[in-house]
XYZ file of C-alpha atoms in Angstrom:
723
model
C -33.303 28.578 12.941
C -31.563 29.264 15.741
C -28.697 26.897 14.737
C -28.433 28.945 12.155
C -28.348 32.011 13.841
C -26.088 31.038 15.998
C -23.395 30.028 13.108
C -23.922 33.269 11.726
C -23.183 35.188 14.790
C -20.265 32.684 15.160
C -18.929 33.291 11.714
C -19.102 37.139 11.979
C -17.182 36.772 14.986
C -14.404 34.851 13.342
C -14.243 37.573 10.782
C -13.731 40.298 13.111
C -11.405 38.603 15.092
C -9.181 37.644 11.743
C -9.288 41.463 10.638
C -8.149 42.416 14.010
C -5.300 40.095 14.073
C -4.293 40.998 10.555
C -3.916 44.551 11.044
C -2.090 43.787 14.572
C 0.235 40.979 12.346
C 1.116 43.710 9.714
C 2.389 45.975 13.233
C 4.621 43.029 14.106
C 5.977 41.603 10.831
C 9.298 42.041 11.391
C 9.356 41.223 14.972
C 9.068 37.536 15.473
C 10.168 34.407 13.590
C 8.244 31.247 14.384
C 8.547 27.615 12.895
C 6.592 26.111 10.440
C 3.246 24.015 11.742
C 3.686 20.951 9.463
C 1.570 18.054 11.848
C -1.667 18.354 13.590
C -1.383 17.208 17.175
C -3.606 17.230 19.689
C -1.297 17.636 22.625
C 0.247 20.719 23.561
C 4.075 21.497 23.560
C 3.769 21.865 27.306
C 3.486 18.254 28.080
C 4.511 18.395 32.266
C 1.237 20.713 32.645
C -1.287 18.297 30.884
C -3.527 17.890 33.871
C -4.371 14.121 32.798
C -3.442 10.919 31.533
C -2.458 10.637 28.004
C 0.582 8.261 25.709
C 2.546 8.840 22.992
C 3.440 6.300 20.644
C 6.100 7.524 18.340
C 7.752 7.205 15.147
C 10.377 4.975 16.524
C 7.901 2.658 18.269
C 6.095 2.124 14.494
C 9.340 1.939 13.088
C 10.506 -0.923 14.735
C 7.481 -2.724 15.852
C 5.760 -2.880 12.013
C 2.328 -2.715 13.462
C -0.180 -4.005 10.811
C -3.269 -2.957 12.592
C -4.454 -1.409 15.791
C -3.901 -4.557 17.363
C -0.150 -4.347 17.118
C -0.287 -0.332 17.270
C -2.085 0.137 20.772
C -1.868 -2.726 22.808
C 1.170 -1.113 24.633
C -1.518 1.469 26.117
C -2.785 0.972 29.497
C -6.671 0.977 29.541
C -7.464 0.335 25.907
C -8.789 -3.061 24.518
C -8.603 -3.777 20.782
C -11.125 -6.664 19.631
C -10.180 -8.363 16.636
C -12.376 -8.820 13.627
C -12.644 -11.226 10.514
C -9.962 -9.350 8.327
C -6.514 -8.504 9.424
C -7.962 -6.085 12.303
C -8.586 -3.543 9.639
C -11.736 -2.434 11.089
C -11.280 -0.708 14.277
C -12.742 -1.698 17.575
C -11.011 0.425 20.230
C -12.646 0.228 24.152
C -11.344 2.778 26.453
C -11.530 1.880 30.417
C -14.122 -0.704 29.973
C -16.069 0.881 27.344
C -17.374 -1.425 24.616
C -14.590 -1.660 21.469
C -17.197 -2.344 18.953
C -16.540 -0.114 15.937
C -14.920 2.212 18.518
C -18.296 4.326 18.809
C -17.272 5.301 22.473
C -13.972 6.949 21.613
C -12.836 9.986 19.339
C -10.533 8.601 16.588
C -9.580 11.244 14.230
C -6.508 11.410 11.768
C -4.627 14.969 12.152
C -7.793 16.254 14.451
C -10.033 15.512 12.029
C -12.887 12.488 12.829
C -12.013 9.216 11.398
C -15.644 7.974 12.224
C -18.215 7.433 9.201
C -20.211 10.002 10.794
C -19.610 10.932 14.611
C -22.854 12.129 15.611
C -25.387 9.930 13.199
C -23.387 7.052 13.386
C -19.902 6.777 14.913
C -18.323 3.681 13.905
C -14.826 3.441 12.551
C -14.104 1.067 9.591
C -10.733 2.668 8.751
C -7.869 3.976 10.248
C -4.454 5.015 8.143
C -1.300 2.528 7.635
C 1.193 2.781 10.204
C 4.043 3.681 7.856
C 1.856 7.116 7.013
C 2.427 8.050 10.835
C 4.757 9.813 12.596
C 3.159 9.357 15.857
C -0.372 8.116 17.674
C -1.507 10.337 20.605
C -3.990 9.093 23.139
C -5.937 11.269 25.764
C -8.212 9.966 28.264
C -8.206 12.838 30.478
C -10.071 15.906 31.320
C -7.828 17.498 27.839
C -10.406 15.420 25.804
C -12.926 17.880 26.259
C -11.339 20.097 23.218
C -12.373 17.144 20.885
C -15.614 15.716 20.231
C -18.317 14.688 20.181
C -17.067 11.507 21.558
C -15.754 12.650 25.040
C -16.673 9.618 27.241
C -13.550 7.652 27.644
C -10.909 8.975 25.511
C -9.317 10.502 22.440
C -6.831 8.631 19.962
C -5.059 11.115 17.087
C -3.219 9.468 14.429
C -0.690 12.103 13.093
C 0.423 11.751 9.579
C 3.963 12.373 8.784
C 4.886 16.162 7.920
C 5.979 17.345 4.460
C 9.877 17.604 3.920
C 11.273 21.037 4.496
C 15.212 20.598 3.959
C 15.502 21.583 0.524
C 16.004 18.099 -0.789
C 13.969 15.143 -2.484
C 12.964 13.086 0.306
C 11.173 9.451 0.189
C 11.114 5.847 1.593
C 10.087 2.548 0.072
C 8.987 -0.749 1.928
C 8.264 -3.800 0.664
C 6.960 -7.083 3.001
C 6.373 -10.605 2.547
C 4.871 -13.228 5.161
C 2.702 -16.557 5.260
C -1.103 -15.945 5.074
C 0.377 -14.753 1.676
C 0.717 -11.581 3.500
C 2.104 -8.216 1.169
C 2.768 -4.784 2.028
C 3.845 -2.210 -0.382
C 4.513 1.498 0.893
C 6.199 4.460 -0.820
C 5.937 8.147 -0.340
C 8.314 10.871 -2.066
C 8.261 14.686 -1.657
C 10.217 18.019 -1.768
C 9.776 21.290 -0.069
C 12.264 23.865 1.314
C 11.166 27.636 3.081
C 8.466 28.383 0.857
C 6.644 24.719 1.431
C 6.568 21.443 0.550
C 4.573 17.843 -0.527
C 4.479 14.388 -0.295
C 2.741 11.859 -2.267
C 2.093 8.653 -0.655
C 0.886 4.787 -1.315
C 0.302 1.925 0.916
C -0.915 -1.711 0.036
C -1.681 -4.087 2.432
C -2.782 -7.181 0.982
C -3.219 -11.376 2.032
C -5.387 -13.496 3.424
C -7.288 -12.789 6.698
C -8.253 -14.685 9.783
C -10.269 -17.461 7.856
C -8.588 -19.584 4.720
C -9.538 -17.426 1.509
C -10.778 -14.715 3.209
C -8.544 -12.424 0.590
C -8.158 -8.381 1.680
C -6.551 -5.802 -0.601
C -6.580 -2.519 0.889
C -5.020 0.624 -0.957
C -4.534 3.806 0.562
C -3.461 7.008 -1.662
C -2.219 10.622 0.068
C -1.240 13.790 -0.804
C -0.304 16.289 1.585
C 1.375 19.870 0.908
C 1.689 23.226 2.475
C 2.847 26.634 0.947
C 3.756 29.759 3.336
C 1.629 32.837 1.443
C 3.189 34.804 3.968
C 6.002 35.287 7.031
C 3.044 34.389 8.970
C 0.587 32.455 7.201
C 0.513 28.841 5.851
C -2.010 27.209 3.618
C -2.147 22.874 3.990
C -3.791 20.583 1.885
C -4.190 17.116 2.753
C -6.280 14.405 0.342
C -6.688 10.556 0.940
C -8.598 7.845 -1.124
C -8.864 4.302 0.229
C -9.836 1.525 -1.511
C -10.965 -1.393 0.680
C -11.762 -4.768 -0.616
C -12.219 -8.012 1.278
C -13.581 -11.298 1.540
C -14.800 -10.698 5.073
C -18.130 -11.580 7.311
C -19.255 -10.023 10.340
C -21.730 -13.576 10.618
C -19.306 -15.436 12.402
C -19.116 -19.237 13.403
C -21.616 -21.823 15.223
C -19.845 -23.772 17.866
C -19.619 -27.062 15.827
C -17.838 -24.870 13.219
C -15.632 -23.546 15.200
C -14.698 -26.930 16.782
C -14.233 -28.683 13.535
C -11.765 -25.861 12.108
C -12.030 -22.350 13.477
C -10.173 -21.001 10.746
C -12.701 -22.149 7.994
C -16.090 -20.497 7.031
C -18.541 -21.753 4.730
C -19.470 -18.430 3.085
C -16.204 -16.677 3.024
C -15.669 -16.620 -0.378
C -19.259 -15.544 -1.227
C -19.261 -12.626 1.507
C -17.445 -9.469 0.414
C -16.561 -5.962 2.316
C -16.022 -2.951 0.056
C -15.031 0.624 0.935
C -14.275 3.733 -0.661
C -13.400 6.689 1.090
C -12.019 10.181 0.033
C -11.087 13.060 2.297
C -9.961 16.423 1.613
C -8.794 18.770 4.565
C -7.734 22.411 4.223
C -5.887 24.263 6.799
C -5.051 27.891 7.150
C -2.441 28.688 10.075
C -1.958 32.384 10.732
C 0.985 33.166 13.356
C -0.224 36.638 14.969
C 2.938 36.515 16.662
C 5.124 33.893 19.246
C 2.194 34.220 21.539
C -0.740 33.856 19.464
C -2.062 31.068 16.668
C -5.340 31.179 14.903
C -6.015 27.819 13.127
C -9.099 27.346 10.588
C -9.890 24.198 8.390
C -12.441 22.819 6.535
C -13.039 19.097 5.785
C -14.954 17.318 3.550
C -15.235 13.048 3.488
C -17.178 10.789 1.167
C -17.425 7.320 2.409
C -19.027 4.194 0.673
C -19.412 0.981 2.024
C -21.133 -2.346 1.617
C -20.946 -5.385 3.487
C -22.337 -8.870 1.936
C -23.244 -11.530 4.156
C -24.508 -14.845 2.910
C -25.314 -16.573 6.065
C -27.356 -15.754 9.092
C -27.087 -16.885 12.337
C -28.373 -20.437 13.644
C -30.336 -20.693 16.758
C -31.084 -24.304 16.667
C -31.932 -25.302 13.156
C -30.209 -28.781 12.587
C -28.817 -29.752 9.476
C -29.062 -33.188 7.574
C -26.431 -34.884 10.368
C -28.162 -33.145 13.059
C -25.396 -30.352 13.477
C -26.282 -26.645 14.031
C -24.205 -24.654 11.313
C -24.621 -21.370 9.559
C -27.612 -20.878 7.464
C -27.421 -19.297 3.855
C -30.049 -16.795 2.939
C -31.795 -16.830 -0.324
C -30.617 -20.464 -1.810
C -32.529 -21.894 -5.220
C -36.071 -23.397 -4.459
C -36.075 -22.120 -0.590
C -37.212 -18.515 -0.686
C -36.541 -16.857 2.422
C -35.570 -19.915 4.416
C -32.120 -20.373 5.638
C -30.534 -23.150 4.546
C -27.834 -25.420 6.479
C -24.584 -24.872 5.283
C -23.750 -28.368 4.803
C -26.875 -29.094 2.858
C -26.288 -26.981 -0.030
C -24.114 -25.362 -2.885
C -23.066 -22.303 -1.318
C -21.942 -20.734 -4.736
C -25.689 -20.809 -5.653
C -27.421 -19.089 -2.898
C -27.960 -15.149 -2.441
C -27.243 -12.847 0.284
C -27.790 -9.529 2.321
C -26.497 -6.541 0.601
C -26.116 -2.961 3.262
C -24.687 -0.294 1.394
C -24.640 2.770 3.247
C -23.185 6.227 2.282
C -21.791 8.791 4.181
C -21.085 12.537 3.812
C -19.743 14.793 6.316
C -18.293 18.478 5.880
C -17.066 21.015 8.324
C -15.188 24.272 9.130
C -13.282 25.072 12.650
C -11.756 27.919 13.897
C -9.155 27.250 16.838
C -6.685 30.180 18.358
C -4.074 29.140 20.947
C -2.702 32.465 22.850
C -0.251 32.672 25.564
C -0.283 35.982 28.060
C 0.185 37.615 31.167
C -2.309 38.758 33.651
C -2.073 39.329 36.646
C 1.754 38.639 37.275
C 1.048 35.019 36.136
C 1.267 33.008 32.762
C -1.807 31.751 31.017
C -2.309 29.115 27.702
C -5.718 29.745 26.056
C -7.082 27.495 23.681
C -10.737 28.271 22.257
C -12.845 27.351 19.285
C -15.952 26.992 17.352
C -16.814 24.072 14.957
C -19.842 23.783 12.708
C -20.249 20.021 11.434
C -23.054 18.603 9.021
C -23.514 14.935 8.224
C -25.852 13.114 5.515
C -26.123 9.621 5.972
C -28.138 6.829 3.542
C -28.531 3.412 5.082
C -30.192 0.661 2.753
C -30.660 -3.363 3.251
C -31.695 -5.659 0.553
C -32.036 -9.532 0.224
C -30.907 -10.046 -3.046
C -32.590 -13.089 -4.918
C -29.956 -14.285 -7.161
C -26.252 -15.178 -7.625
C -26.392 -12.092 -10.168
C -27.698 -9.608 -7.734
C -25.527 -11.222 -4.684
C -22.604 -9.742 -7.330
C -24.130 -6.763 -7.533
C -25.852 -4.473 -4.916
C -26.836 -2.310 -7.474
C -28.642 -4.905 -9.493
C -30.500 -6.177 -6.239
C -31.747 -2.708 -5.196
C -33.171 -1.866 -8.871
C -34.790 -5.435 -8.991
C -36.445 -5.481 -5.745
C -37.310 -2.031 -4.875
C -40.204 -2.684 -2.848
C -38.197 -4.746 -0.653
C -35.516 -2.034 0.124
C -35.151 -1.068 3.298
C -33.559 2.499 4.270
C -33.052 5.289 6.562
C -31.879 8.937 5.797
C -30.288 10.767 8.618
C -29.245 14.353 8.726
C -27.276 16.102 11.637
C -26.259 19.503 12.514
C -23.698 20.050 15.146
C -22.345 23.555 16.439
C -19.732 22.628 19.035
C -17.592 25.495 21.195
C -14.774 24.857 23.382
C -12.704 26.728 25.938
C -9.775 25.885 27.772
C -7.146 27.877 29.980
C -3.995 26.970 31.863
C -2.559 29.079 34.658
C 0.751 28.349 36.001
C 1.314 29.327 39.855
C 5.103 28.415 40.578
C 5.120 24.628 40.579
C 1.387 24.281 40.014
C -0.701 24.516 36.544
C -4.877 25.118 36.794
C -6.926 24.115 33.825
C -10.262 24.669 33.772
C -12.448 24.337 30.380
C -15.726 23.218 28.653
C -17.140 22.042 25.772
C -20.642 23.109 23.946
C -22.465 20.421 21.878
C -25.635 21.573 20.058
C -26.589 19.004 17.801
C -30.143 18.153 15.434
C -30.532 15.017 14.117
C -33.340 13.882 12.153
C -34.086 10.316 10.895
C -36.392 8.763 8.141
C -37.288 5.430 7.344
C -38.602 4.048 4.288
C -39.513 0.473 3.171
C -40.145 0.069 -0.505
C -39.667 3.585 -1.175
C -42.753 4.461 1.196
C -41.861 6.564 4.319
C -43.373 4.697 7.206
C -41.460 6.816 10.410
C -39.852 9.771 11.351
C -37.824 10.690 14.306
C -35.877 13.653 15.256
C -33.398 13.912 18.586
C -31.946 17.464 19.666
C -29.649 17.974 22.673
C -27.282 20.649 24.014
C -24.628 19.355 26.298
C -22.289 21.940 28.504
C -19.153 19.655 29.394
C -17.248 20.850 32.124
C -13.651 19.898 32.752
C -11.051 20.798 35.519
C -7.688 19.698 35.953
C -4.554 20.522 38.190
C -0.796 19.632 37.610
C 2.246 19.803 39.914
C 5.674 19.599 39.075
C 7.632 20.143 42.385
C 9.594 17.121 41.997
C 12.365 17.060 38.967
C 10.998 15.256 35.840
C 7.432 14.382 37.736
C 4.140 15.602 37.271
C 1.242 15.124 39.612
C -1.951 15.368 38.165
C -6.116 15.095 38.793
C -8.966 15.952 36.592
C -12.816 15.464 36.352
C -14.678 16.319 33.047
C -18.400 15.444 32.004
C -18.259 13.700 28.578
C -20.998 12.177 26.308
C -20.970 9.771 23.445
C -23.945 9.251 20.896
C -25.524 6.592 19.970
C -24.815 4.545 17.233
C -27.648 4.142 14.434
C -29.104 0.679 14.853
C -27.816 -2.353 12.891
C -31.270 -3.399 11.792
C -34.347 -1.693 10.460
C -36.782 -1.785 13.492
C -40.611 -1.066 13.435
C -40.153 2.037 15.828
C -37.003 2.891 14.571
C -35.480 5.776 16.466
C -32.771 6.291 18.524
C -31.057 5.831 21.791
C -29.984 8.754 23.971
C -26.778 9.722 24.115
C -24.560 8.460 27.119
C -23.493 10.987 29.850
C -20.329 10.718 32.071
C -18.413 11.928 34.928
C -14.854 10.928 34.708
C -12.547 11.274 37.613
C -8.896 10.464 37.731
C -5.831 11.075 39.761
C -1.897 9.957 39.120
C 1.648 10.788 38.322
C 4.196 10.376 35.696
C 7.861 10.463 36.254
C 11.438 10.571 35.007
C 13.043 11.245 38.056
C 15.233 8.296 38.008
C 18.068 7.719 35.479
C 16.546 5.435 32.543
C 13.394 4.889 34.326
C 10.060 6.103 32.755
C 6.238 5.310 35.054
C 3.018 6.453 35.073
C 0.035 5.620 37.232
C -3.436 6.474 36.745
C -6.360 5.696 39.138
C -9.998 6.600 37.701
C -13.218 6.527 38.209
C -16.136 6.694 35.652
C -19.918 7.179 36.352
C -22.108 7.255 33.331
C -25.956 7.212 32.608
C -28.243 6.182 29.717
C -25.291 3.583 29.206
C -25.449 2.176 25.978
C -26.154 -1.791 25.528
C -25.528 -3.658 22.540
C -28.772 -5.793 22.360
C -27.727 -7.350 18.594
C -29.952 -5.739 16.107
C -30.410 -2.701 18.367
C -28.276 -0.459 20.481
C -30.673 1.027 23.765
C -30.065 2.903 26.783
C -29.752 0.543 29.899
C -29.644 2.444 33.081
C -26.143 3.598 34.740
C -22.829 1.862 34.886
C -19.836 2.740 36.336
C -16.137 1.546 35.914
C -13.180 2.212 38.107
C -9.816 0.741 37.756
C -5.916 1.780 37.711
C -3.138 2.170 34.865
C 0.299 1.521 35.396
C 2.867 1.793 32.553
C 6.639 2.195 32.338
C 10.122 1.489 30.845
C 13.786 0.813 32.680
C 16.564 1.490 30.184
C 19.485 -0.702 31.854
C 22.133 1.310 29.548
C 21.125 4.542 30.620
C 21.211 3.271 34.167
C 25.002 1.506 33.820
C 25.714 3.711 31.067
C 26.089 1.073 28.705
C 26.938 1.674 25.467
C 24.281 -0.385 24.064
C 20.616 -1.014 25.925
C 18.248 -3.308 27.283
C 15.355 -2.842 27.779
C 11.946 -3.882 29.952
C 8.773 -1.883 29.587
C 5.014 -3.329 30.291
C 1.478 -1.656 30.606
C -0.977 -3.066 32.757
C -4.948 -2.308 33.340
C -6.435 -3.523 36.532
C -10.222 -2.662 35.629
C -11.886 -4.093 39.230
C -15.224 -2.343 38.555
C -16.937 -2.191 35.183
C -20.907 -2.925 36.008
C -24.401 -1.452 35.580
C -26.412 -0.281 38.051
C -29.744 1.219 38.113
C -30.918 0.040 35.341
C -34.650 -0.435 33.834
C -33.705 -4.504 34.191
C -32.962 -5.140 37.627
C -31.357 -8.582 36.819
C -28.280 -7.017 35.281
C -27.588 -4.807 38.300
C -24.180 -5.676 39.140
C -23.157 -7.572 36.071
C -20.070 -7.072 34.252
C -20.325 -4.960 31.167
C -19.538 -6.256 27.802
C -15.706 -6.664 26.657
C -14.391 -5.350 29.777
C -11.576 -7.346 31.057
C -10.265 -7.293 34.610
C -6.807 -7.660 33.477
C -4.673 -6.533 30.692
C -0.807 -6.721 30.383
C 1.620 -6.360 27.975
C 5.258 -6.337 28.659
C 8.461 -6.226 25.987
C 11.777 -7.399 26.663
C 14.057 -5.594 23.881
C 18.120 -4.988 23.195
C 19.270 -2.360 21.299
C 22.771 -2.345 19.940
C 24.745 0.794 18.514
C 25.411 -1.082 15.383
C 21.782 -0.955 14.379
C 20.360 -4.003 15.451
C 17.113 -3.795 17.782
C 15.206 -7.042 18.890
C 12.518 -7.527 21.003
C 10.090 -10.190 22.421
C 6.873 -9.326 24.068
C 3.864 -10.890 25.717
C 0.204 -10.069 26.127
C -2.491 -11.180 28.466
C -6.278 -10.309 28.338
C -8.294 -11.777 31.098
C -11.802 -13.306 30.784
C -14.791 -10.591 29.043
C -18.647 -11.525 29.067
C -20.331 -10.704 25.418
C -23.706 -9.707 26.659
C -25.121 -7.920 29.973
C -27.291 -11.060 31.540
C -23.539 -12.279 31.953
C -24.230 -15.314 30.461
C -21.349 -18.246 30.905
C -22.707 -21.216 29.400
C -22.397 -21.262 25.210
C -25.597 -21.479 23.407
C -26.097 -22.973 20.340
C -25.632 -19.912 17.975
C -22.344 -19.081 20.073
C -23.670 -15.765 20.562
C -23.948 -16.040 24.240
C -21.009 -17.704 26.902
C -17.410 -15.882 27.893
C -14.365 -15.351 25.827
C -11.689 -17.204 28.193
C -8.889 -15.221 29.021
C -5.944 -15.576 26.505
C -1.910 -15.216 25.880
C 0.083 -14.387 23.187
C 3.647 -13.967 22.474
C 5.112 -11.649 19.507
C 9.001 -10.657 18.559
C 10.510 -8.758 15.999
C 14.306 -7.700 15.013
C 15.360 -4.641 12.998
C 18.901 -4.136 11.456
C 19.462 -0.508 10.404
C 22.756 -0.847 7.657
C 25.085 1.497 8.653
C 25.562 4.782 6.084
C 22.637 3.157 3.882
C 19.006 4.266 4.368
C 18.177 0.265 4.556
C 16.586 -1.127 7.375
C 15.660 -4.910 7.106
C 13.280 -6.578 9.503
C 11.264 -9.674 10.825
C 8.393 -9.529 12.904
C 6.209 -12.598 14.227
C 2.540 -11.981 15.736
C 1.345 -14.807 17.724
C 4.636 -16.448 18.112
C 3.606 -20.190 19.186
C 0.366 -20.341 16.902
C -2.221 -20.362 19.908
C -5.352 -20.780 19.080
C -7.796 -18.332 20.968
C -11.276 -16.787 20.931
C -11.733 -12.699 20.525
C -15.309 -12.043 19.799
C -18.663 -13.357 19.877
C -20.363 -10.590 17.829
C -22.662 -13.017 15.522
C -21.007 -15.800 16.374
C -17.313 -17.348 17.425
C -14.409 -15.553 15.955
C -11.078 -16.990 16.467
C -7.833 -14.781 17.073
C -5.326 -14.147 14.003
C -2.843 -17.566 13.611
C 0.771 -17.174 13.777
C 1.531 -14.433 11.425
C 5.172 -14.099 9.851
C 6.685 -11.321 7.783
C 9.959 -10.092 7.082
C 11.074 -7.081 4.568
C 13.529 -4.207 3.571
C 12.667 -0.462 3.768
C 14.889 2.238 2.187
C 14.997 5.816 3.375
C 16.113 8.639 1.543
């Protein structure tokens, strides 16, 4: 009831503000001309005043690199560790500054400012990010400014900004087709029209091919509509619709050491295992430009996501097959009941598997104001807003008993109602935020805060009978403060501190006690600079330290709090354009990003034996470097190298590999990549060729439920036509 009263008061306040601002706008209707807002970014216009670290992946980068997934898109951003999965990297595992990358649960991942997590409070995992061809840029914020977006404010925020609708008065569009080894196919197209009144665009993308394992086919289709209409000189309505259909022969039960050594690219159950995801998004936005100093943005959003993962195998912790080897165990094979059967001792096509169908609904409304004003002879920029958000989650698990049930989760649920395990999770969250930047000479000071008021309830059922109920409520006040100094031309020195949180993921498996871990809480400090002082040279350096309480640790079936932790390190990035330095007609450039995370350890935990141990999937060193050539004729070419140092996968820092492959280290690896593009002059045509893992290196990337090899060499080429 308290939450509803707060929401009612907020709605009334927003209505009063809107009414007063409408009246004010009518008085000044003919006095102001403003540009139309066609993209939804999270960085402010005055980048020099941002009191923290940030990165922008622009459209030129996306067009020339041709990234398939976040593995390629974000590897040049310091502080980010991307852990691949068993497909082509379409599942999203982003770890920022030493946080566990698993399903990006500890970072705020967004598209046009709206969450991409299936349910950011109740089950904050990400199985989708938009295709690169749909994007105009990617924004990454790791400093105090991220408190405007939540609830994940612990490590950083990533926002995928989609391309704007055309407003040129002409029909505009693009078509891209690409082909490669591993049966890779890309088909992308978009067409749109717009003028001074509004515009629209339709888009379609299909990524198709084989994943990491042989015969692990994937087919991901993305359908998009985006439109906007200027209903008055000062008001614009925007609508975005997205439908995604994701089908893969993909598994998360990876290989035993014996299977990995025999052939890391072959999986015994991959042709049985399936992943399906259907995702629908509606985003409605209203932008009211009160005058050239004040903009009010309101939006409503709705997401509907269904996903089901079928696994035919389970981890093997010591059972031998008839040849004395430890291999994957198949589930529910003929004549074996629920006992696992070694993969080499059974016909896989006759076995069943475990379904995990899950349905997620989220919806919300948000109103945000951006205002610039003068007070006491000082200039100020203020951002304020309120958001109400709801989630409904239905998670189920069922072991199929036959091939027919393996092929249909609905049949498995209908035939075995007494064996269904399920959880129903509901969340209501009200968020407030405020940030004010004051400019004093070359200085800018930015205090702010965010409030998260969250109510979550969980009901657990077995065979349709409720056996437990849990509730979790919390209110978090998250202050921030940042300062920036611009006393040197083209240079910003910054420092900041803010508190953050990361809500816990829902447990993978249904446990007897159910329940949910407490959210992580953090205090992040950073100091650094970014500079373009020297001609042709861009450089940035950031020193950071993060203190975390209630650290969430992945224990396999569950996610539990494990005391405190801390992460300390430095991020370096830069680019040298020799063409600018020496006034060449063409350009040779060298770019790089390096992260040294010298501290990422547990401390003061309930288990003293792990104190001082390295955190999961937190490499000490990460390096990415590129050497490129850009010619005025339209040719650009690049070769790059990526290095990731050794990683631990469990809180005990186990060094010796166990029989299942779940424990042990991930050795450091170095891989090369390259690309070339040629933009045919005056034609709108660009031809390209890209190669990932240039020297076809075999390397381990994950031990989540077994050993997973990195993607083998992938080569693809294609053509783009822009009109």
